[in-house]
mmCIF file of C-alpha atoms in Angstrom:
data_model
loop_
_atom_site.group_PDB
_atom_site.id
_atom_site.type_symbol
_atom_site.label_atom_id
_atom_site.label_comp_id
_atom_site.label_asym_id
_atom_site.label_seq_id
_atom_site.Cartn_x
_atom_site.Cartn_y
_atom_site.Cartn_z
ATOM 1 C CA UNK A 1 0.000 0.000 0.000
ATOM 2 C CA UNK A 2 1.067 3.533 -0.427
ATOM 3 C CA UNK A 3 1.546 6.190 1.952
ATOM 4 C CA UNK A 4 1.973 10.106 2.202
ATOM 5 C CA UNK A 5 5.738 9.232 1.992
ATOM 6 C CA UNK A 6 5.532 7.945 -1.045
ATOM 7 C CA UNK A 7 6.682 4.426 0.286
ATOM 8 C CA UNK A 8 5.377 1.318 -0.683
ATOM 9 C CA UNK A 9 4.999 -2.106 1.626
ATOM 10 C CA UNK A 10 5.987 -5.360 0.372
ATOM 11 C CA UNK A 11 5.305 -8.025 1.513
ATOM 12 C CA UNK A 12 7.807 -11.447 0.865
ATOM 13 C CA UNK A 13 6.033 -14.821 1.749
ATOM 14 C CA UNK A 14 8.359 -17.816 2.772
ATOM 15 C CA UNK A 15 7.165 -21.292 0.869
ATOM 16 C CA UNK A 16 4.892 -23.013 2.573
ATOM 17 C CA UNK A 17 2.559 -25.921 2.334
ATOM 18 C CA UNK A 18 -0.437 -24.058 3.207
ATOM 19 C CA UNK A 19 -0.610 -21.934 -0.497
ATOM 20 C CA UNK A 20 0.257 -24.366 -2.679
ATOM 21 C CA UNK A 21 2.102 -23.610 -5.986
ATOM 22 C CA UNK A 22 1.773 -20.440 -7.173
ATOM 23 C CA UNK A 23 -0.220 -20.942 -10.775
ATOM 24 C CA UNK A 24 -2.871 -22.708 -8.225
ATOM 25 C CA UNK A 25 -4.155 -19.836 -6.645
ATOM 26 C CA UNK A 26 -6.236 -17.306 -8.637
ATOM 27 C CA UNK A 27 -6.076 -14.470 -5.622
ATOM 28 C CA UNK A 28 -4.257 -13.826 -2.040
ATOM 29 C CA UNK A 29 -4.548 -10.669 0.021
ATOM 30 C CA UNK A 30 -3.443 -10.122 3.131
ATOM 31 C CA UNK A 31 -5.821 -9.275 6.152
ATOM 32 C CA UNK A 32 -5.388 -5.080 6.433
ATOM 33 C CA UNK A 33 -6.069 -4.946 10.297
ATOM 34 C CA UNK A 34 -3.434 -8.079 10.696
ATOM 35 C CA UNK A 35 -1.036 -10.307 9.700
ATOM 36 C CA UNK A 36 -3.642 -13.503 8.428
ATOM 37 C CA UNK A 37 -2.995 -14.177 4.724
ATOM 38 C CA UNK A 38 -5.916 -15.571 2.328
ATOM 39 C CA UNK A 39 -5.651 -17.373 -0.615
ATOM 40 C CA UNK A 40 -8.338 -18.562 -2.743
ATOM 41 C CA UNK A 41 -7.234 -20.957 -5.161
ATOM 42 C CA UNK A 42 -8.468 -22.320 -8.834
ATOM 43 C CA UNK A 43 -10.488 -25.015 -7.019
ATOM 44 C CA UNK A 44 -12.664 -22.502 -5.581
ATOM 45 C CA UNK A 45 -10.871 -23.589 -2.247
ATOM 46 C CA UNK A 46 -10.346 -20.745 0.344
ATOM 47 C CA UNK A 47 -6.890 -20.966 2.979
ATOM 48 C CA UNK A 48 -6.229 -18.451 5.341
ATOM 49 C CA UNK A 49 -3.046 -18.755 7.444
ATOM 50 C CA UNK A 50 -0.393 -16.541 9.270
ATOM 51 C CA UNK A 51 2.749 -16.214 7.218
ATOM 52 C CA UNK A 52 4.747 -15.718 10.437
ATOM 53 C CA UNK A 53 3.943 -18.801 12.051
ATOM 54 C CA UNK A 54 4.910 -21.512 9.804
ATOM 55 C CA UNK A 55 3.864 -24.596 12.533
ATOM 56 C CA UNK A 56 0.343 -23.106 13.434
ATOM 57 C CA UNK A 57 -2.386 -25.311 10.643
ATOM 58 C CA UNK A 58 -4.052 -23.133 8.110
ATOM 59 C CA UNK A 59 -8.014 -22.340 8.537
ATOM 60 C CA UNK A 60 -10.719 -23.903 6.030
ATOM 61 C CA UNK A 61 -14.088 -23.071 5.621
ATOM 62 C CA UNK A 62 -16.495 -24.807 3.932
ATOM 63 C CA UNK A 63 -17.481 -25.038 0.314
ATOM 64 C CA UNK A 64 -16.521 -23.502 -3.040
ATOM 65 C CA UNK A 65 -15.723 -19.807 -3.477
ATOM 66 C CA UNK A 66 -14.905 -17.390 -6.698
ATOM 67 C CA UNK A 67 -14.191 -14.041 -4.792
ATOM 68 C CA UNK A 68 -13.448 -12.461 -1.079
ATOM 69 C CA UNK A 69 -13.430 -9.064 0.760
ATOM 70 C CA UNK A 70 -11.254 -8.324 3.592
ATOM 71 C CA UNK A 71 -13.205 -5.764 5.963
ATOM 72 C CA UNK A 72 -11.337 -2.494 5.538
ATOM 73 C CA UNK A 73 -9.957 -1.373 9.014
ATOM 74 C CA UNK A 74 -11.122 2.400 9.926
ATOM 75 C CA UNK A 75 -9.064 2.602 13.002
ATOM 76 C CA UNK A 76 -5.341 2.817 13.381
ATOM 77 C CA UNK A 77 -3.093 1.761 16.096
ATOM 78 C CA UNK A 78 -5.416 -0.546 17.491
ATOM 79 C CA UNK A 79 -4.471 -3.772 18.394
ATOM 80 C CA UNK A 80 -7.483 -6.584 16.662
ATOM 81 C CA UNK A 81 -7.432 -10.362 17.139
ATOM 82 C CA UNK A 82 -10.248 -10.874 15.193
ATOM 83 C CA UNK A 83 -11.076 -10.540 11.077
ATOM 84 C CA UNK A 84 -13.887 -10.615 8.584
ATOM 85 C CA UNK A 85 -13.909 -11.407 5.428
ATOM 86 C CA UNK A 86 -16.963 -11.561 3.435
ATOM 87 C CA UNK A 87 -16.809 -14.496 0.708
ATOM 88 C CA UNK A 88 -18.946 -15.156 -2.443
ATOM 89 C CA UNK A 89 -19.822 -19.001 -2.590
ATOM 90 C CA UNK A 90 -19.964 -20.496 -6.324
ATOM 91 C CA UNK A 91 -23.961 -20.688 -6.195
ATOM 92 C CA UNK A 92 -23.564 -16.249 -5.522
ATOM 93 C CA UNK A 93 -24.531 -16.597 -1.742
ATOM 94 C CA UNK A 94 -23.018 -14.408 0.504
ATOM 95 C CA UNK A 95 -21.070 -15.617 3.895
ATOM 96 C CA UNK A 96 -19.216 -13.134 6.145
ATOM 97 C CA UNK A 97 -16.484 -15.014 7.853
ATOM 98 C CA UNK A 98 -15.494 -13.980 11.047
ATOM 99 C CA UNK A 99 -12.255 -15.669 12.054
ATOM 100 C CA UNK A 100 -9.470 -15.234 15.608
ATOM 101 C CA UNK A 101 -5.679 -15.448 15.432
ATOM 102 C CA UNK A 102 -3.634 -15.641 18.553
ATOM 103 C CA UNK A 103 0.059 -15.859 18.564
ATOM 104 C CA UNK A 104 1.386 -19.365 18.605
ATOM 105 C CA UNK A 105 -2.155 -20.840 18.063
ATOM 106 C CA UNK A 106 -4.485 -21.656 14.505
ATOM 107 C CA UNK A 107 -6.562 -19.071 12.946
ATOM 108 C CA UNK A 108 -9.994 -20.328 14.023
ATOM 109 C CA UNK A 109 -13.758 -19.580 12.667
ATOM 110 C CA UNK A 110 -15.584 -17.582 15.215
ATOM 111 C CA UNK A 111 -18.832 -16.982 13.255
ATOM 112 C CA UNK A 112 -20.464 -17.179 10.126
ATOM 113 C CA UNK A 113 -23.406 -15.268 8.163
ATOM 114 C CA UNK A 114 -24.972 -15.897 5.559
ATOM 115 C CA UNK A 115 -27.437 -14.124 3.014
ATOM 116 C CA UNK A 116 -28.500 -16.751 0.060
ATOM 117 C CA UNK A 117 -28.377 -16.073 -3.588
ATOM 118 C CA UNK A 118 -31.858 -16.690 -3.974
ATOM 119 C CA UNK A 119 -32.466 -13.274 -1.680
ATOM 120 C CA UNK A 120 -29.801 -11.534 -4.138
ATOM 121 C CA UNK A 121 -31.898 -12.172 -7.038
ATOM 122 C CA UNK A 122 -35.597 -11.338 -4.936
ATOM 123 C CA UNK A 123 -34.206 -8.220 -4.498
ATOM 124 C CA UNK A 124 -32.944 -7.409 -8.291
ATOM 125 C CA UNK A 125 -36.574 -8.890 -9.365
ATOM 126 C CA UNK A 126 -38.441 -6.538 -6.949
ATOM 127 C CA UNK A 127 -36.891 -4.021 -9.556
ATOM 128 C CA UNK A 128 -36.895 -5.686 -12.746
ATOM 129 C CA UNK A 129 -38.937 -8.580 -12.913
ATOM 130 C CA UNK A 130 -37.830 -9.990 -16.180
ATOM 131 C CA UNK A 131 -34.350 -10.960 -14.211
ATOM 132 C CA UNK A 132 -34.342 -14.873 -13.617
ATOM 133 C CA UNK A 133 -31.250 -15.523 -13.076
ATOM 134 C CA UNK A 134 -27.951 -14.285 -11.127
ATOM 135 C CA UNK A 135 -25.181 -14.584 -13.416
ATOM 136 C CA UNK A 136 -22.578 -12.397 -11.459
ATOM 137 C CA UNK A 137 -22.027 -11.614 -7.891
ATOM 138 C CA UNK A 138 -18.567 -9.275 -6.800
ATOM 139 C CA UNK A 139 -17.513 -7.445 -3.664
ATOM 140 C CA UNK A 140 -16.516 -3.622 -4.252
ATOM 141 C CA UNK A 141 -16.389 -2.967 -0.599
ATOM 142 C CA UNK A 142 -16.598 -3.991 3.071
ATOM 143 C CA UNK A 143 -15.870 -1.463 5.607
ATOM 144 C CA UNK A 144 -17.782 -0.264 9.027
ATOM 145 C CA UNK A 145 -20.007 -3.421 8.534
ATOM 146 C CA UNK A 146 -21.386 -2.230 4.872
ATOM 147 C CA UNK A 147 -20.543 -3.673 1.836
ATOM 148 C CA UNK A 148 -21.114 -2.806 -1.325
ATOM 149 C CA UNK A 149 -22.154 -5.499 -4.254
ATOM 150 C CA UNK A 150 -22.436 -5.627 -7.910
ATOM 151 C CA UNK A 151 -25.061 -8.380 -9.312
ATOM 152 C CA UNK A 152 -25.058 -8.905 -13.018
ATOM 153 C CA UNK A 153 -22.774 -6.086 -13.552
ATOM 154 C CA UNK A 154 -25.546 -3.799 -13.453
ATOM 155 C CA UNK A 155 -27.219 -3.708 -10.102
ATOM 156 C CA UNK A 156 -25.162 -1.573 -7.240
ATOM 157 C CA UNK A 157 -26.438 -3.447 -4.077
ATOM 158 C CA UNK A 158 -26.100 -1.715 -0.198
ATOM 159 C CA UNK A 159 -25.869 -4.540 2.884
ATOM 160 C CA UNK A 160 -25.523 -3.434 6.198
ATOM 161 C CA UNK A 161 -24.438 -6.364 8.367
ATOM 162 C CA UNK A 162 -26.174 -6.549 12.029
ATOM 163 C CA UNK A 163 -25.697 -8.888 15.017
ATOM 164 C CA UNK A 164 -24.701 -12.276 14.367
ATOM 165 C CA UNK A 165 -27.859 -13.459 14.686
ATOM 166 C CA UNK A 166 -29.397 -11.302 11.949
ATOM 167 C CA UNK A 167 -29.840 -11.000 7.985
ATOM 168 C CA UNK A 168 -28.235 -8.040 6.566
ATOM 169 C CA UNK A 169 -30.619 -5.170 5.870
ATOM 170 C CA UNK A 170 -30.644 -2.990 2.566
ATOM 171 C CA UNK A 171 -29.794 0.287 2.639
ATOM 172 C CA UNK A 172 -29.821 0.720 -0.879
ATOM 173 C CA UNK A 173 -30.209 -0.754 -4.666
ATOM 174 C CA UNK A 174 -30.408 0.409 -8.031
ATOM 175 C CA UNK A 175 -29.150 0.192 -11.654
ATOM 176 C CA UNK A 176 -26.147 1.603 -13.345
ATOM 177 C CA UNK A 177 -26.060 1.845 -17.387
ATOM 178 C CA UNK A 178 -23.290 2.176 -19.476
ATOM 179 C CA UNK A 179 -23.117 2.915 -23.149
ATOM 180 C CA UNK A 180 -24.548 -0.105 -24.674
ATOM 181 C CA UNK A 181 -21.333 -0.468 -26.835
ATOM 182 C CA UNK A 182 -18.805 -0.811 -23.676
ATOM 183 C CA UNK A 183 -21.632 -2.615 -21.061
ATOM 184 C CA UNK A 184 -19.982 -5.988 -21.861
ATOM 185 C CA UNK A 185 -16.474 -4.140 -21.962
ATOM 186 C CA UNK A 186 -16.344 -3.067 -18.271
ATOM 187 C CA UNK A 187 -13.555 -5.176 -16.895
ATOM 188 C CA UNK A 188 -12.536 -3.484 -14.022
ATOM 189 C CA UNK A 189 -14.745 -2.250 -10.788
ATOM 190 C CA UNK A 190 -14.124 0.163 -7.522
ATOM 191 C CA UNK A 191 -15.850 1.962 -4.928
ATOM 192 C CA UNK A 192 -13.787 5.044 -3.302
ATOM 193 C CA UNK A 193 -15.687 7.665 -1.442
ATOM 194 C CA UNK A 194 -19.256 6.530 -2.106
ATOM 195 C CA UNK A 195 -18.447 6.624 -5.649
ATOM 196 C CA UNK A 196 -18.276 3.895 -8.194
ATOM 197 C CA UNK A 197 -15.425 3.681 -11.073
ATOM 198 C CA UNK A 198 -15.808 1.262 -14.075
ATOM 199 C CA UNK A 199 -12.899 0.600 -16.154
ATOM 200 C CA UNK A 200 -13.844 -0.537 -20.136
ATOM 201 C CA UNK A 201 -11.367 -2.325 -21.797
ATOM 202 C CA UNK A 202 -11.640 0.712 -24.401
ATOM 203 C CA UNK A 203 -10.033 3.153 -21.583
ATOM 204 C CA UNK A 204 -13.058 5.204 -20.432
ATOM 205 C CA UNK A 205 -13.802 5.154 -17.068
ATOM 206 C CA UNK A 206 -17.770 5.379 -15.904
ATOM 207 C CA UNK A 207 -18.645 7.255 -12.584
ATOM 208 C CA UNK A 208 -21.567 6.862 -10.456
ATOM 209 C CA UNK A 209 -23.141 7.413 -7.348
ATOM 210 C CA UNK A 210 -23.376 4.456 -5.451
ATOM 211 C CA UNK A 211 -27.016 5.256 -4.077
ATOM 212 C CA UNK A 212 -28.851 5.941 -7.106
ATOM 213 C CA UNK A 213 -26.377 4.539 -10.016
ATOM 214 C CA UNK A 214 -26.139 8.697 -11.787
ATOM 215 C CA UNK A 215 -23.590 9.060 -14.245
ATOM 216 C CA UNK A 216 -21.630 11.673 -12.668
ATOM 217 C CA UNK A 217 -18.869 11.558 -14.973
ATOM 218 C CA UNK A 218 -16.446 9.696 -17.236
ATOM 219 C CA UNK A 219 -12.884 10.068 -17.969
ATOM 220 C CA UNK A 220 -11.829 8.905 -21.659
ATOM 221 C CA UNK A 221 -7.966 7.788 -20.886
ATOM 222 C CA UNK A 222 -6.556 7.367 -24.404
ATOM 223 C CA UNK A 223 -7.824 10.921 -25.871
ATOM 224 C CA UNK A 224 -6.144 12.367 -22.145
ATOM 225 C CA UNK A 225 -3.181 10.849 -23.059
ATOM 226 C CA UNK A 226 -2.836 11.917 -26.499
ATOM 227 C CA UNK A 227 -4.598 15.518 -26.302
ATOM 228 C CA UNK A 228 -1.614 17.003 -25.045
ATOM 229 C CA UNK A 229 -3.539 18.011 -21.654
ATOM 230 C CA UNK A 230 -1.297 15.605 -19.576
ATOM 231 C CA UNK A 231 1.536 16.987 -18.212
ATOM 232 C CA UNK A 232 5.118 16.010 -20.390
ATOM 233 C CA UNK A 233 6.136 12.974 -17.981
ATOM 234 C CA UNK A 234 2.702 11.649 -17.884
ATOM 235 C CA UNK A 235 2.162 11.373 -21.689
ATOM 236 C CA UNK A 236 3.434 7.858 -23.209
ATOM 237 C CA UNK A 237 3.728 7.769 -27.059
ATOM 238 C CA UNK A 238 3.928 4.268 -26.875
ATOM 239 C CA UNK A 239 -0.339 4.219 -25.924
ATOM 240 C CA UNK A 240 -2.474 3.707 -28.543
ATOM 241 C CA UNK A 241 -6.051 3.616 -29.466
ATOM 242 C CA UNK A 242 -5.685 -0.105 -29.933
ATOM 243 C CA UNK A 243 -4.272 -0.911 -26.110
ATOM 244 C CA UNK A 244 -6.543 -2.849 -23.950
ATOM 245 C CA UNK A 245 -7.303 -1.562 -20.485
ATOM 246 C CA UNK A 246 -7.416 -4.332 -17.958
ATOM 247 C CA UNK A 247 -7.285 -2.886 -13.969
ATOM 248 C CA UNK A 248 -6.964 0.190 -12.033
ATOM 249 C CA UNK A 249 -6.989 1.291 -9.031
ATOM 250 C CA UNK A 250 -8.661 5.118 -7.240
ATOM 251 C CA UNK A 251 -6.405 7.153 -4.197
ATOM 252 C CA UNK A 252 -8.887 7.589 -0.977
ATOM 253 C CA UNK A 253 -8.586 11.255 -1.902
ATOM 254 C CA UNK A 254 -10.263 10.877 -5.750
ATOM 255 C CA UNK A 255 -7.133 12.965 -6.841
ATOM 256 C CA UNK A 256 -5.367 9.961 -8.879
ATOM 257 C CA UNK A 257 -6.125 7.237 -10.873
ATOM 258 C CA UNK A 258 -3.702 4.840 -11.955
ATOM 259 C CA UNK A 259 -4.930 2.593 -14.624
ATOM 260 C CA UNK A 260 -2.910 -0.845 -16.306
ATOM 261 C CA UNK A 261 -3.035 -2.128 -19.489
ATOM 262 C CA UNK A 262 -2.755 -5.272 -20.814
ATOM 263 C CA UNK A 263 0.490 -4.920 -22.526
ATOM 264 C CA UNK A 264 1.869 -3.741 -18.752
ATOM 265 C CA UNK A 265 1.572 -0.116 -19.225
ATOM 266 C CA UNK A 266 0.557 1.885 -16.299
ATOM 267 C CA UNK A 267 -0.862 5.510 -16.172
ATOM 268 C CA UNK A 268 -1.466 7.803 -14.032
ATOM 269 C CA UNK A 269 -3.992 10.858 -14.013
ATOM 270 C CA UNK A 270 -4.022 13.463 -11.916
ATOM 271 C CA UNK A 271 -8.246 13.916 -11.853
ATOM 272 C CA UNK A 272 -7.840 17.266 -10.628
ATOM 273 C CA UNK A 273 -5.826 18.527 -13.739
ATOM 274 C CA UNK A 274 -8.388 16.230 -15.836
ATOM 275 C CA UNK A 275 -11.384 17.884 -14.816
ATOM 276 C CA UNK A 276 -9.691 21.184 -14.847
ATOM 277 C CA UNK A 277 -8.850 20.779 -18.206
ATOM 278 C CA UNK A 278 -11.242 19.315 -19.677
ATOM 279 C CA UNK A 279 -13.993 21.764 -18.482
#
């Protein structure tokens, strides 16, 4: 992660058993309020372990998974021995994972939620009742017990998670649209700042309000970089109309985004001196 310094973290994982070889696991992050790594590999198989402690046996839940969430942490300096981590199952249910590390001891499962893909799609059908069937189900966000979901790449879904005990309640659903040409093109999704970002392959980036799905802008990334409005060291001649956008990423302060493409170029846009520009 980077910080005001301008530094960057890395972290260097010793082999172990526990992860398995590396073209066998599709995604690993580690935990951002500890030191608990998860891995979820091609097998739909999720592992979470503690890098440091090499003897302690890895924790596995249950059934098949295609995505996960770590809960962002919104306090600093405080010490935590427990982590979430909200999970999409293969079927598109939803299970929020609750799990406790102590030193010198396995990472065990202290709780788990769930909230069924069948209640997913009640709630998209409620809306549009033509919809009979969840194709898609991805985490944008999970922080101060709300997460943010995106079903069928089209519906921007609110869940506040209560007491153990308890379904999560809605605080919010609706539809996003993008330009029928690039609505199978998005490939790439974020929420910073109750604000969505959707990266098309093509380069332009979609922005929306996360409670009502509004088009509040969109940032065309080729014709930026070969307008002449970025700044000398930002321009690369060697970005063309033809490159294929593939990830990027937002700063918590919407000032920069820095956007990949599949032929490993990255750029980076100062949004400020976009929008400036550009109006």
């Amino acid at each position: 992660m980077f910080h005001e310094q301008s530094s960057m973290e890395v972290l260097v994982i010793p082999e172990n058993q526990h992860c398995g070889q590396l073209a066998d696991i599709q995604k690993a992050e580690l935990c951002p309020a500890g030191s608990i790594l998860c891995c979820l590999g091609v097998s739909g198989q999720l592992v979470l372990w503690d890098p440091a402690d090499r003897e302690a046996p890895p924790a596995t839940p249950e059934g098949s998974f295609t995505d996960f969430y770590w809960e962002e942490v919104t306090t600093s300096g405080q010490e935590v021995s427990s982590f979430r981590l909200l999970a999409v199952g293969s079927q598109g249910d939803l299970k929020l994972l609750e799990y406790e590390a102590e030193q010198s001891a396995p990472v065990s499962l202290l709780s788990m939620q769930k909230y069924s893909a069948d209640h997913l799609l009640d709630i998209i059908k409620e809306r549009n009742q033509s919809m009979c069937e969840l194709d898609s189900v991805q985490v944008l966000s999970f922080v101060g017990n709300r997460c943010c979901v995106l079903l069928n790449c089209h519906w921007l879904l609110q869940l506040q998670w209560e007491q153990a005990s308890q379904e999560p309640r809605m605080t919010s659903c609706c539809g996003i649209q993008l330009i029928s040409s690039d609505m199978h093109a998005a490939v790439h999704h974020c929420v910073c700042a109750e604000t969505l970002f959707v990266l098309s392959s093509s380069g332009l980036i979609y922005v929306y309000g996360i409670t009502d799905g509004s088009l509040l802008a969109t940032i065309n990334l080729p014709a930026y970089m070969s307008s002449g409005w970025a700044e000398a060291d930002v321009a690369d001649s060697s970005l063309s109309s033809s490159c294929s956008f593939c990830l990027f990423h937002v700063s918590a302060n919407l000032s920069t985004a820095v956007a990949v493409t599949q032929s490993h170029i990255a750029i980076a846009v100062d949004l400020n001196h976009y929008f400036r520009y550009r109006s």
